[in-house]
Tab-separated table of C-alpha atoms in Angstrom:
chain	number	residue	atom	x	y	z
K	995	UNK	CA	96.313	73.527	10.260
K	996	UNK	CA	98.245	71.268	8.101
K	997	UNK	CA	97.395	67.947	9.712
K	998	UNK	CA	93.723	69.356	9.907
K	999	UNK	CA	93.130	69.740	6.591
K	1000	UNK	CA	94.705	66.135	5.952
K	1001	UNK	CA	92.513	64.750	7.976
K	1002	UNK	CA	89.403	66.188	6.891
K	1003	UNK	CA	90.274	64.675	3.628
K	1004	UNK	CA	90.752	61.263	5.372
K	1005	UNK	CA	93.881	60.643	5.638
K	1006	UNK	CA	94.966	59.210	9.031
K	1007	UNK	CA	97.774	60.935	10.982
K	1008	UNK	CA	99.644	58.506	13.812
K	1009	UNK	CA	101.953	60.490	15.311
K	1010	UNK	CA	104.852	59.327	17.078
K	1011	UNK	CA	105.381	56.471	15.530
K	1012	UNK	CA	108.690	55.013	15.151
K	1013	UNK	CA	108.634	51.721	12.942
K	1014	UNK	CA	110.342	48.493	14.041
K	1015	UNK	CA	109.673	46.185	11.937
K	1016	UNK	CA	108.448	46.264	8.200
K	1017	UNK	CA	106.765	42.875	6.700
K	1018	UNK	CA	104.298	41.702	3.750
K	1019	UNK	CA	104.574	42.195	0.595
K	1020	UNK	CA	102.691	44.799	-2.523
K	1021	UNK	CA	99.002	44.372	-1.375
K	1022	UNK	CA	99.778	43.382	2.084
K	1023	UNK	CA	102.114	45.306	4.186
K	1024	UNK	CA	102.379	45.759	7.858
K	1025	UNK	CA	104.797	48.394	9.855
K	1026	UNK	CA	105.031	47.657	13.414
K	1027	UNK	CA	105.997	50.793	15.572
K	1028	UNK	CA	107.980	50.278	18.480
K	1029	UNK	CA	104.843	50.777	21.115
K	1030	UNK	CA	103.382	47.727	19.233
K	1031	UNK	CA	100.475	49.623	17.253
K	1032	UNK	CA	100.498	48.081	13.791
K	1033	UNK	CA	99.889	49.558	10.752
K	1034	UNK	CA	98.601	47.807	7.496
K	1035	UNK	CA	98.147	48.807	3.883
K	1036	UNK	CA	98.575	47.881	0.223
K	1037	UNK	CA	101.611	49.939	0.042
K	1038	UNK	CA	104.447	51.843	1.588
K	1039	UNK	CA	106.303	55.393	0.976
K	1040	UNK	CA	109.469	55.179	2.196
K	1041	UNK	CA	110.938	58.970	2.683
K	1042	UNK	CA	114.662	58.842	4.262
K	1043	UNK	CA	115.852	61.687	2.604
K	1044	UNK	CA	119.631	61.652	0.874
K	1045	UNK	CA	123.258	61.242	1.665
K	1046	UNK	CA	126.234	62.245	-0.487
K	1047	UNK	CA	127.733	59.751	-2.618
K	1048	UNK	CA	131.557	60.439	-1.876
K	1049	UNK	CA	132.555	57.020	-1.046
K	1050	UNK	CA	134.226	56.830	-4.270
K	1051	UNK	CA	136.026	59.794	-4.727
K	1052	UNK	CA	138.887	59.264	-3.007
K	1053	UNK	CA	138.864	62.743	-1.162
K	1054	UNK	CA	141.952	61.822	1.167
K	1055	UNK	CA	143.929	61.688	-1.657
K	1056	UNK	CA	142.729	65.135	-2.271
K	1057	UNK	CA	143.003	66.304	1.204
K	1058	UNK	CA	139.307	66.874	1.247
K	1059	UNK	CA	137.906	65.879	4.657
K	1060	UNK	CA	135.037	64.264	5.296
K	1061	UNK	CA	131.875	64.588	7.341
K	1062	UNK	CA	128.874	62.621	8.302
K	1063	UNK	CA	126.216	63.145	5.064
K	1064	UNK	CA	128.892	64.841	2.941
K	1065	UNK	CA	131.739	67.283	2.529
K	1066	UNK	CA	133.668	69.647	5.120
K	1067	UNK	CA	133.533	73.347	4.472
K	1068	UNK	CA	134.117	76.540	6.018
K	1069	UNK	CA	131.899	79.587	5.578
K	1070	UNK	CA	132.796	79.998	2.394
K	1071	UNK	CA	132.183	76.683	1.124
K	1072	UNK	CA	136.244	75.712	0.735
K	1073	UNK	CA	137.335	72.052	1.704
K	1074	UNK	CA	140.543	71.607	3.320
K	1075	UNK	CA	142.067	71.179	0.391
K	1076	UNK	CA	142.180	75.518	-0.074
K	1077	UNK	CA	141.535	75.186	-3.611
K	1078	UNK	CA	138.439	73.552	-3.859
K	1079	UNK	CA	135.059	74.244	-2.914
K	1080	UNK	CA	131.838	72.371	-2.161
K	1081	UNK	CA	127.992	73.529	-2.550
K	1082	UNK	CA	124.676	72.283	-2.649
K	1083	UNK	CA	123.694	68.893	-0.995
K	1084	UNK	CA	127.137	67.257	-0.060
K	1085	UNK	CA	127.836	70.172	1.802
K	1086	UNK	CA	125.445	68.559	4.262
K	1087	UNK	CA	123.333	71.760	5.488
K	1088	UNK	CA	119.922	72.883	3.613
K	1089	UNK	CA	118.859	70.209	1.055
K	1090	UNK	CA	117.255	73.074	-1.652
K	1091	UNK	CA	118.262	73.468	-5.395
K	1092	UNK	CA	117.779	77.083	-4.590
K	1093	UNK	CA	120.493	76.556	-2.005
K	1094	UNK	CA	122.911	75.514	-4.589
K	1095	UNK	CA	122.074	78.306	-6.684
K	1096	UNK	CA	122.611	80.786	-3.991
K	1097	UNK	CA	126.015	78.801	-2.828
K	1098	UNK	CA	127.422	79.061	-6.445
K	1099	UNK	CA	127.280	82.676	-6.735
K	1100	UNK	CA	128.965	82.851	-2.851
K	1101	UNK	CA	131.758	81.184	-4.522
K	1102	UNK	CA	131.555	82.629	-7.346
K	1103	UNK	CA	132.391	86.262	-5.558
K	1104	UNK	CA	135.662	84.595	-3.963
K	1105	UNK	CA	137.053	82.768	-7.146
K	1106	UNK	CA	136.653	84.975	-9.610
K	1107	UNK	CA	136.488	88.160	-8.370
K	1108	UNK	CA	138.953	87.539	-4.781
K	1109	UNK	CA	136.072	88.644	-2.709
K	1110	UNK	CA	135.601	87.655	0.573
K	1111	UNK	CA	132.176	85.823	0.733
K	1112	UNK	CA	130.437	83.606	3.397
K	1113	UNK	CA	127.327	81.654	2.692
K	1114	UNK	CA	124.616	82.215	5.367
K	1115	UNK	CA	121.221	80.697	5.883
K	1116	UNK	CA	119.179	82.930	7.530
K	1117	UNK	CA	117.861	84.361	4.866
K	1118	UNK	CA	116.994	81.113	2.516
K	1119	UNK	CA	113.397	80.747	2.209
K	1120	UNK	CA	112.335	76.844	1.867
K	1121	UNK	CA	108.293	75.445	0.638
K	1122	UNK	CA	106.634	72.318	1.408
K	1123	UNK	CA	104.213	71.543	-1.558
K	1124	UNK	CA	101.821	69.652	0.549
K	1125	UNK	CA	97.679	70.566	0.708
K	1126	UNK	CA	97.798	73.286	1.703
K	1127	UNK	CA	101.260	74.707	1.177
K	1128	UNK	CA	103.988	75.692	3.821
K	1129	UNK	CA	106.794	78.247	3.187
K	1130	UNK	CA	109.532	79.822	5.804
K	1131	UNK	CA	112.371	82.317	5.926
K	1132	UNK	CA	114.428	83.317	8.625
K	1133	UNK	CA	113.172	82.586	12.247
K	1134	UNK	CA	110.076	80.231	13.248
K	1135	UNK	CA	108.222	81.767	16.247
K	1136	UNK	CA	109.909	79.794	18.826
K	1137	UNK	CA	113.467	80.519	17.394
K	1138	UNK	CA	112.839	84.122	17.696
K	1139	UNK	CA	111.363	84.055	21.310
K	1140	UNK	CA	114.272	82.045	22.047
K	1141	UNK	CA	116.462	84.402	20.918
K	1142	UNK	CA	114.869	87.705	21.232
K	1143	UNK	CA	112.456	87.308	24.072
K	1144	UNK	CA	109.793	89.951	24.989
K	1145	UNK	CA	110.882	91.719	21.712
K	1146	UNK	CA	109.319	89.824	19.473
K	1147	UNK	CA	106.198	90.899	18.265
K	1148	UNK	CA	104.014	87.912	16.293
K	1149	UNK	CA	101.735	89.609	13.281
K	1150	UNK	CA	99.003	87.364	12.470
K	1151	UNK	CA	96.768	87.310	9.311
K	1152	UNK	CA	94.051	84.774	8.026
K	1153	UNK	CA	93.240	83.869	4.222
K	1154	UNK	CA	89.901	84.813	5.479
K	1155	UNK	CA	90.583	88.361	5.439
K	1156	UNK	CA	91.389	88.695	1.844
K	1157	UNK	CA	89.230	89.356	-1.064
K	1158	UNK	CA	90.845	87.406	-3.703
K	1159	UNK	CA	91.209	83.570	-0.971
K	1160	UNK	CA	86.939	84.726	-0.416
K	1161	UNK	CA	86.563	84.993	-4.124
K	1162	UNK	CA	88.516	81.577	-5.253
K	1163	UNK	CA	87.438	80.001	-1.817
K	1164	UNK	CA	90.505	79.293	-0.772
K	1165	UNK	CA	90.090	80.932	3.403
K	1166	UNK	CA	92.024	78.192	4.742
K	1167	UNK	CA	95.086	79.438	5.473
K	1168	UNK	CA	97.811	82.209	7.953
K	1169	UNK	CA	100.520	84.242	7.675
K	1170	UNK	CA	102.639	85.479	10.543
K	1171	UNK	CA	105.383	87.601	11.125
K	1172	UNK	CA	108.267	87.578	13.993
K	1173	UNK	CA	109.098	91.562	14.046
K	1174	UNK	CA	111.814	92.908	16.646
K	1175	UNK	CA	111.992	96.619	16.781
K	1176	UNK	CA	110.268	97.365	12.917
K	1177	UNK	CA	112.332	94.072	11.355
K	1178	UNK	CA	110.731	91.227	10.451
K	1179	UNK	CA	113.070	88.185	11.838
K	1180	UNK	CA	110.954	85.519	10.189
K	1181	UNK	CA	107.872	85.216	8.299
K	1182	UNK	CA	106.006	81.168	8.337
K	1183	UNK	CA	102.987	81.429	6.096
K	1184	UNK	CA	100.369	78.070	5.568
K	1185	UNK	CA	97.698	78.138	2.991
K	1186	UNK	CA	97.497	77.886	-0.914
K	1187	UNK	CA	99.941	79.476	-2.721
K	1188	UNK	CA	102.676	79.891	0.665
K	1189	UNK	CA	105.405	78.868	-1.393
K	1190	UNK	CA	105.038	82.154	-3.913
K	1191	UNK	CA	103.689	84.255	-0.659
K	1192	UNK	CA	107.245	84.051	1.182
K	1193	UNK	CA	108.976	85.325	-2.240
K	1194	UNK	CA	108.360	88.891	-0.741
K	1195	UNK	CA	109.748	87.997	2.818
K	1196	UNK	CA	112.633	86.498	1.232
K	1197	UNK	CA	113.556	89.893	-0.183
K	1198	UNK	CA	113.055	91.974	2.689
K	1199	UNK	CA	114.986	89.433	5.046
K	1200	UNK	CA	117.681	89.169	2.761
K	1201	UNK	CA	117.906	92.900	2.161
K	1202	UNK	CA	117.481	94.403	6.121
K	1203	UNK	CA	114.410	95.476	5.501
K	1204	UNK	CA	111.356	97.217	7.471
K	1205	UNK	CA	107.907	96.360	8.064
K	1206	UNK	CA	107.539	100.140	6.528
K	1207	UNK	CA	109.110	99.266	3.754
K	1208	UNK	CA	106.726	96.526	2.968
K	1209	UNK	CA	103.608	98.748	4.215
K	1210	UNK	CA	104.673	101.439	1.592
K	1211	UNK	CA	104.119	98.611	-1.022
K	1212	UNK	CA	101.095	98.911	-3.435
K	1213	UNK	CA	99.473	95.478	-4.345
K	1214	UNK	CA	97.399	95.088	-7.137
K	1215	UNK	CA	93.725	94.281	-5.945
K	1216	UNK	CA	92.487	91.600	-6.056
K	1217	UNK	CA	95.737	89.152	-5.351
K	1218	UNK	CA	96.306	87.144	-2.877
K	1219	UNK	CA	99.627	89.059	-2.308
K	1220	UNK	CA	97.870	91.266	-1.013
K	1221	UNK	CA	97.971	89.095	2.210
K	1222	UNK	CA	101.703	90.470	2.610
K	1223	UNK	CA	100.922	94.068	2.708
K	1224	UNK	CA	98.104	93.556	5.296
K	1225	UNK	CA	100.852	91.788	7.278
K	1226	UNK	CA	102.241	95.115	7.697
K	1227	UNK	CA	98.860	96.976	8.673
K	1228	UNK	CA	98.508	94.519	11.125
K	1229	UNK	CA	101.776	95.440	12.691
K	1230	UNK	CA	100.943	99.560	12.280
K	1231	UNK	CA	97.709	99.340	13.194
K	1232	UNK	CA	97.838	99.451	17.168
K	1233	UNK	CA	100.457	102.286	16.807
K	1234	UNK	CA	98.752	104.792	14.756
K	1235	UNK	CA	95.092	104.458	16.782
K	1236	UNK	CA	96.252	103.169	20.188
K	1237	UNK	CA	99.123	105.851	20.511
K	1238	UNK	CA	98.297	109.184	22.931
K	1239	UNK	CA	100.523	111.251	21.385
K	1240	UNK	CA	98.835	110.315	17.512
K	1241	UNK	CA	95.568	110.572	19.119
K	1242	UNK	CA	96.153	114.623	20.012
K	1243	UNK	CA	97.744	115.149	17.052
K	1244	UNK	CA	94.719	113.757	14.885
K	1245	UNK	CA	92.145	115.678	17.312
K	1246	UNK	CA	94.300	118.896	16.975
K	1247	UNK	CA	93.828	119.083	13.379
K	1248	UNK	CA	90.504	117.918	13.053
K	1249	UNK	CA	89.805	121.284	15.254
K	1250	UNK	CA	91.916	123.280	12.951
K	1251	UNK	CA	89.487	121.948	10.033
K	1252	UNK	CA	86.703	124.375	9.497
């Protein structure tokens, strides 16, 4: 969806690409991939992405060890050296300031207050702010069919479906849910706004929570957060009108009704 919509604003896509060779200069730059297809333009984003800058520091003489893009740590974020800890970037794993944030208060639990406390990532939402938006926590839909097989359920839901994306014209757009046995596992959700969409999932990943717990949710009308709670009737749906035993029990008291 998200290299559709790029496209249909004209930008041109060339996947698979890997560059060999980089030459020109500002107004005249070529990038030749390594199947020979050759790419010009007037400029060029380069995006590598960043490495720890601990070359300085000394950290043998600290008995800190290192690895490759930053700092060793254990689960709870200590070096080798025992009495100091490591978070955010250098520790090498998920590149987020929210990351950090959450990784200072893991520490936080264990230094001040002697608690033990291990950082985990299962439950850290991340956003690409691209056109349209993409935003996941916990489990893409191959991880948890990998991992959990015929249990996974996928709940899907298009932009299209809710009042408020109709009204602003902004239809473009999904939200799906991996659910084993009433828990959500992972929610990925593309389309405007996906970045403050997977706040809610956050919560209920982080928390243990149930798809009930998010269908007993009001939402105000009309929001597009609305698009989470309808995530949930999607999911109850097929079990309150395709279920035999709900089915007598609705036609039993219907007959009761005079």
């Amino acid at each position: 969806m998200v290299l559709d919509a790029a496209r249909a604003k004209g930008i041109a896509i060339e996947e698979g690409a890997m560059a060999k060779e980089v030459r020109g200069d500002v107004g005249a730059i070529e990038v030749e991939a390594t199947d020979g297809r050759i790419f010009k333009g007037s400029h060029l984003l380069v995006a590598v992405g960043r490495k720890a800058n601990t070359d300085r520091l000394a950290l043998d003489k600290a008995g800190i060890a290192p690895v490759q893009g930053g700092i060793k740590v254990d689960a709870g974020l200590r070096t080798t050296n025992r009495k100091v800890y490591a978070i955010g970037d250098v520790t090498g794993g998920l590149q987020f300031t929210h990351v950090a944030g959450y990784q200072a208060g893991v520490i936080i639990k264990s230094m001040l207050f002697g608690l033990p406390s291990k950082a985990k990532t299962s439950h850290i939402p991340w956003a690409t702010y691209t056109s349209p938006e993409l935003a996941q926590v916990g489990m893409s839909e191959a991880e948890a069919k990998a991992a959990h097989g015929d249990k996974v359920e996928v709940i899907r839901f298009a932009f299209s479906g809710n009042d408020r994306a109709i009204a602003t014209g902004q239809t473009e757009g999904l939200a799906k849910a991996m659910v084993v046995k009433g828990k959500p596992v992972g929610v990925s959700i593309v389309g405007p706004g996906a970045g403050e969409l997977i706040n809610l999932w956050a919560l209920v990943l982080a928390n243990g929570l149930k798809m009930s717990n998010v269908a007993a949710m009001v939402a105000p009308y009309p929001t597009m957060g609305e698009i989470n709670k309808r995530i949930a009737g999607a999911y109850f749906t097929p079990r309150l009108f395709d279920n035999p035993k709900v089915k007598r029990i609705v036609g039993f008291v219907q007959r009761m009704i005079p």
